[in-house]
Amino acid sequence: MYKESSRNFNEKEIDFINKMRLLWEQHVEWTRMTIISMAEDLDDVNFVTNRLLRNPTDFAHLLTVFYGIEKATQFETLLREHLLIAADLINAAKMNDSEGVKNAEIKWYENVNEIATFLHEINPFLSEVTMREMLHEHLALTESEAIYRINKYYAKDIEIYDKVEEQALEMANEISRAIMKQFPDKFVCKES
């Protein structure tokens, strides 16, 4: 549940918070389904991956209202890279390619550092340090989830996914709070 002290949210704020939370929820859900499909060599892997890769575009659509097409597209590109690097990491892990895993991890962390910097640059209410910490936690959890799935430790995989989901919603809340603070006029409800 999204909370910010005892503040009451209006209809526009609630709608926005829900949209941001849904996008992060879909991000981790479709990532999970992609991990499972890749780890288990399922026939649906291309379909699931294509749906996952729609998530950055959905984020861009939501962000365009606030930051314009150019900035929203930059975020879309960074998030798409994040997902493609994750696929490289999973493939390397499946092949027991430790060098490939190491290289993908380096790229993955560089990518989320870029995302944290970018988010702070477009919204000064988003701490770059906080976003970097949250995104690093997201990567560590997602990597653990994938490793447990690949190694067939299903109970641990599920346990980690619960943490992935909870942490993603925390990121959604942090970003929502900052955008509402940056653009208060966009969240004013007209009186009837």
Tab-separated table of C-alpha atoms in Angstrom:
chain	number	residue	atom	x	y	z
A	1	MET	CA	0.000	0.000	0.000
A	2	TYR	CA	1.342	3.400	-0.939
A	3	LYS	CA	1.607	5.709	2.053
A	4	GLU	CA	3.071	9.133	2.550
A	5	SER	CA	2.458	10.206	6.134
A	6	SER	CA	-1.251	10.792	6.672
A	7	ARG	CA	-1.768	12.520	3.340
A	8	ASN	CA	-4.946	11.844	1.410
A	9	PHE	CA	-4.610	11.406	-2.336
A	10	ASN	CA	-7.028	12.745	-4.890
A	11	GLU	CA	-8.420	10.765	-7.823
A	12	LYS	CA	-5.726	11.878	-10.304
A	13	GLU	CA	-2.934	11.017	-7.889
A	14	ILE	CA	-4.401	7.605	-7.127
A	15	ASP	CA	-4.843	6.897	-10.839
A	16	PHE	CA	-1.231	7.842	-11.535
A	17	ILE	CA	0.147	5.851	-8.602
A	18	ASN	CA	-1.844	2.823	-9.749
A	19	LYS	CA	-0.537	3.153	-13.321
A	20	MET	CA	3.073	3.407	-12.129
A	21	ARG	CA	2.646	0.442	-9.794
A	22	LEU	CA	1.012	-1.600	-12.569
A	23	LEU	CA	3.942	-0.927	-14.916
A	24	TRP	CA	6.496	-2.004	-12.302
A	25	GLU	CA	4.369	-5.009	-11.437
A	26	GLN	CA	4.241	-5.973	-15.121
A	27	HIS	CA	7.978	-5.376	-15.406
A	28	VAL	CA	8.782	-7.954	-12.751
A	29	GLU	CA	5.980	-10.359	-13.725
A	30	TRP	CA	6.994	-10.542	-17.386
A	31	THR	CA	10.650	-10.687	-16.377
A	32	ARG	CA	9.786	-13.673	-14.217
A	33	MET	CA	7.857	-15.372	-17.001
A	34	THR	CA	10.775	-14.766	-19.351
A	35	ILE	CA	13.232	-16.201	-16.829
A	36	ILE	CA	11.082	-19.309	-16.475
A	37	SER	CA	10.643	-19.715	-20.240
A	38	MET	CA	14.368	-19.272	-20.883
A	39	ALA	CA	15.456	-21.505	-17.997
A	40	GLU	CA	13.071	-24.278	-18.974
A	41	ASP	CA	13.493	-23.885	-22.762
A	42	LEU	CA	9.746	-23.398	-23.187
A	43	ASP	CA	8.194	-22.895	-26.605
A	44	ASP	CA	6.638	-19.585	-25.536
A	45	VAL	CA	9.965	-17.827	-24.876
A	46	ASN	CA	9.739	-15.514	-27.914
A	47	PHE	CA	6.135	-14.562	-27.153
A	48	VAL	CA	6.856	-13.909	-23.496
A	49	THR	CA	10.023	-11.961	-24.301
A	50	ASN	CA	8.171	-9.814	-26.833
A	51	ARG	CA	5.548	-8.984	-24.217
A	52	LEU	CA	8.262	-8.119	-21.713
A	53	LEU	CA	9.904	-5.810	-24.252
A	54	ARG	CA	6.611	-3.902	-24.574
A	55	ASN	CA	6.998	-2.769	-20.956
A	56	PRO	CA	9.569	-0.015	-21.697
A	57	THR	CA	7.220	1.425	-24.343
A	58	ASP	CA	4.356	1.407	-21.839
A	59	PHE	CA	6.562	3.294	-19.366
A	60	ALA	CA	7.441	5.811	-22.094
A	61	HIS	CA	3.771	6.459	-22.805
A	62	LEU	CA	3.132	7.260	-19.152
A	63	LEU	CA	6.226	9.465	-18.848
A	64	THR	CA	5.592	11.413	-22.084
A	65	VAL	CA	2.848	13.413	-20.346
A	66	PHE	CA	5.426	14.792	-17.920
A	67	TYR	CA	8.737	14.810	-19.776
A	68	GLY	CA	7.899	14.862	-23.461
A	69	ILE	CA	8.626	12.313	-26.154
A	70	GLU	CA	12.417	12.741	-26.253
A	71	LYS	CA	13.012	12.114	-22.534
A	72	ALA	CA	10.410	9.341	-22.398
A	73	THR	CA	12.090	7.647	-25.359
A	74	GLN	CA	15.478	7.904	-23.617
A	75	PHE	CA	14.016	6.117	-20.604
A	76	GLU	CA	12.431	3.521	-22.893
A	77	THR	CA	15.817	2.854	-24.512
A	78	LEU	CA	17.598	2.494	-21.158
A	79	LEU	CA	14.936	0.144	-19.805
A	80	ARG	CA	14.935	-1.954	-22.988
A	81	GLU	CA	18.740	-2.274	-22.693
A	82	HIS	CA	18.228	-3.364	-19.070
A	83	LEU	CA	15.995	-6.214	-20.248
A	84	LEU	CA	18.240	-7.279	-23.120
A	85	ILE	CA	21.281	-7.399	-20.850
A	86	ALA	CA	19.262	-9.528	-18.414
A	87	ALA	CA	18.581	-12.003	-21.236
A	88	ASP	CA	22.312	-12.161	-21.980
A	89	LEU	CA	22.977	-12.828	-18.300
A	90	ILE	CA	20.424	-15.647	-18.151
A	91	ASN	CA	21.775	-17.257	-21.319
A	92	ALA	CA	25.335	-17.078	-19.999
A	93	ALA	CA	24.259	-18.565	-16.658
A	94	LYS	CA	22.448	-21.413	-18.425
A	95	MET	CA	25.616	-22.200	-20.366
A	96	ASN	CA	27.764	-22.029	-17.189
A	97	ASP	CA	29.723	-19.268	-18.930
A	98	SER	CA	31.190	-17.448	-15.927
A	99	GLU	CA	32.977	-14.882	-18.117
A	100	GLY	CA	29.721	-14.155	-19.961
A	101	VAL	CA	27.874	-13.789	-16.655
A	102	LYS	CA	30.554	-11.427	-15.340
A	103	ASN	CA	30.466	-9.258	-18.487
A	104	ALA	CA	26.662	-9.119	-18.483
A	105	GLU	CA	26.637	-8.196	-14.785
A	106	ILE	CA	29.047	-5.306	-15.399
A	107	LYS	CA	26.904	-4.006	-18.275
A	108	TRP	CA	23.730	-4.493	-16.231
A	109	TYR	CA	24.992	-2.447	-13.298
A	110	GLU	CA	26.351	0.252	-15.609
A	111	ASN	CA	22.933	0.404	-17.251
A	112	VAL	CA	21.025	0.873	-13.991
A	113	ASN	CA	23.519	3.505	-12.892
A	114	GLU	CA	22.660	5.327	-16.127
A	115	ILE	CA	18.961	4.918	-15.352
A	116	ALA	CA	19.429	6.340	-11.837
A	117	THR	CA	21.388	9.309	-13.193
A	118	PHE	CA	18.830	9.898	-15.932
A	119	LEU	CA	15.889	9.801	-13.522
A	120	HIS	CA	17.584	12.272	-11.197
A	121	GLU	CA	18.427	14.582	-14.108
A	122	ILE	CA	14.824	14.753	-15.260
A	123	ASN	CA	13.428	14.910	-11.731
A	124	PRO	CA	15.486	16.505	-8.943
A	125	PHE	CA	13.068	15.027	-6.383
A	126	LEU	CA	14.425	11.574	-7.258
A	127	SER	CA	17.662	11.064	-5.402
A	128	GLU	CA	20.275	9.534	-7.683
A	129	VAL	CA	21.763	7.670	-4.729
A	130	THR	CA	18.392	6.291	-3.633
A	131	MET	CA	17.475	5.233	-7.164
A	132	ARG	CA	20.868	3.602	-7.669
A	133	GLU	CA	20.485	1.674	-4.407
A	134	MET	CA	16.962	0.573	-5.313
A	135	LEU	CA	17.964	-0.469	-8.828
A	136	HIS	CA	21.020	-2.354	-7.543
A	137	GLU	CA	18.758	-4.204	-5.112
A	138	HIS	CA	16.384	-4.958	-8.006
A	139	LEU	CA	19.249	-6.451	-10.013
A	140	ALA	CA	20.591	-8.523	-7.140
A	141	LEU	CA	17.155	-9.952	-6.405
A	142	THR	CA	16.360	-10.624	-10.069
A	143	GLU	CA	19.709	-12.322	-10.608
A	144	SER	CA	19.114	-14.517	-7.557
A	145	GLU	CA	15.663	-15.354	-8.854
A	146	ALA	CA	17.112	-16.414	-12.223
A	147	ILE	CA	19.953	-18.445	-10.701
A	148	TYR	CA	17.585	-20.311	-8.389
A	149	ARG	CA	15.229	-21.018	-11.308
A	150	ILE	CA	18.034	-22.228	-13.581
A	151	ASN	CA	19.305	-24.520	-10.819
A	152	LYS	CA	15.783	-25.759	-10.080
A	153	TYR	CA	15.623	-24.463	-6.511
A	154	TYR	CA	11.977	-23.624	-7.030
A	155	ALA	CA	10.999	-22.851	-3.428
A	156	LYS	CA	13.870	-20.374	-3.071
A	157	ASP	CA	13.075	-18.931	-6.512
A	158	ILE	CA	9.496	-18.211	-5.401
A	159	GLU	CA	10.663	-16.775	-2.083
A	160	ILE	CA	12.993	-14.361	-3.899
A	161	TYR	CA	10.293	-13.383	-6.392
A	162	ASP	CA	8.075	-12.229	-3.512
A	163	LYS	CA	10.915	-9.872	-2.530
A	164	VAL	CA	11.370	-8.758	-6.160
A	165	GLU	CA	7.701	-7.845	-6.375
A	166	GLU	CA	7.649	-5.957	-3.083
A	167	GLN	CA	10.807	-4.050	-3.957
A	168	ALA	CA	9.481	-3.111	-7.421
A	169	LEU	CA	6.411	-1.580	-5.819
A	170	GLU	CA	8.680	0.448	-3.526
A	171	MET	CA	10.420	1.814	-6.635
A	172	ALA	CA	7.034	2.623	-8.166
A	173	ASN	CA	6.064	4.515	-5.029
A	174	GLU	CA	9.344	6.443	-4.948
A	175	ILE	CA	9.032	7.492	-8.584
A	176	SER	CA	5.330	8.337	-8.225
A	177	ARG	CA	6.003	10.522	-5.194
A	178	ALA	CA	8.744	12.426	-6.998
A	179	ILE	CA	6.717	13.007	-10.168
A	180	MET	CA	3.708	14.235	-8.188
A	181	LYS	CA	5.997	16.585	-6.280
A	182	GLN	CA	7.615	17.850	-9.489
A	183	PHE	CA	4.321	18.363	-11.359
A	184	PRO	CA	1.698	19.241	-8.728
A	185	ASP	CA	-0.416	21.143	-11.274
A	186	LYS	CA	-0.961	17.959	-13.297
A	187	PHE	CA	-2.646	16.344	-10.299
A	188	VAL	CA	-5.176	19.015	-9.440
A	189	CYS	CA	-8.738	17.762	-9.642
A	190	LYS	CA	-11.364	20.167	-10.928
A	191	GLU	CA	-14.211	20.741	-8.541
A	192	SER	CA	-17.603	19.670	-9.814
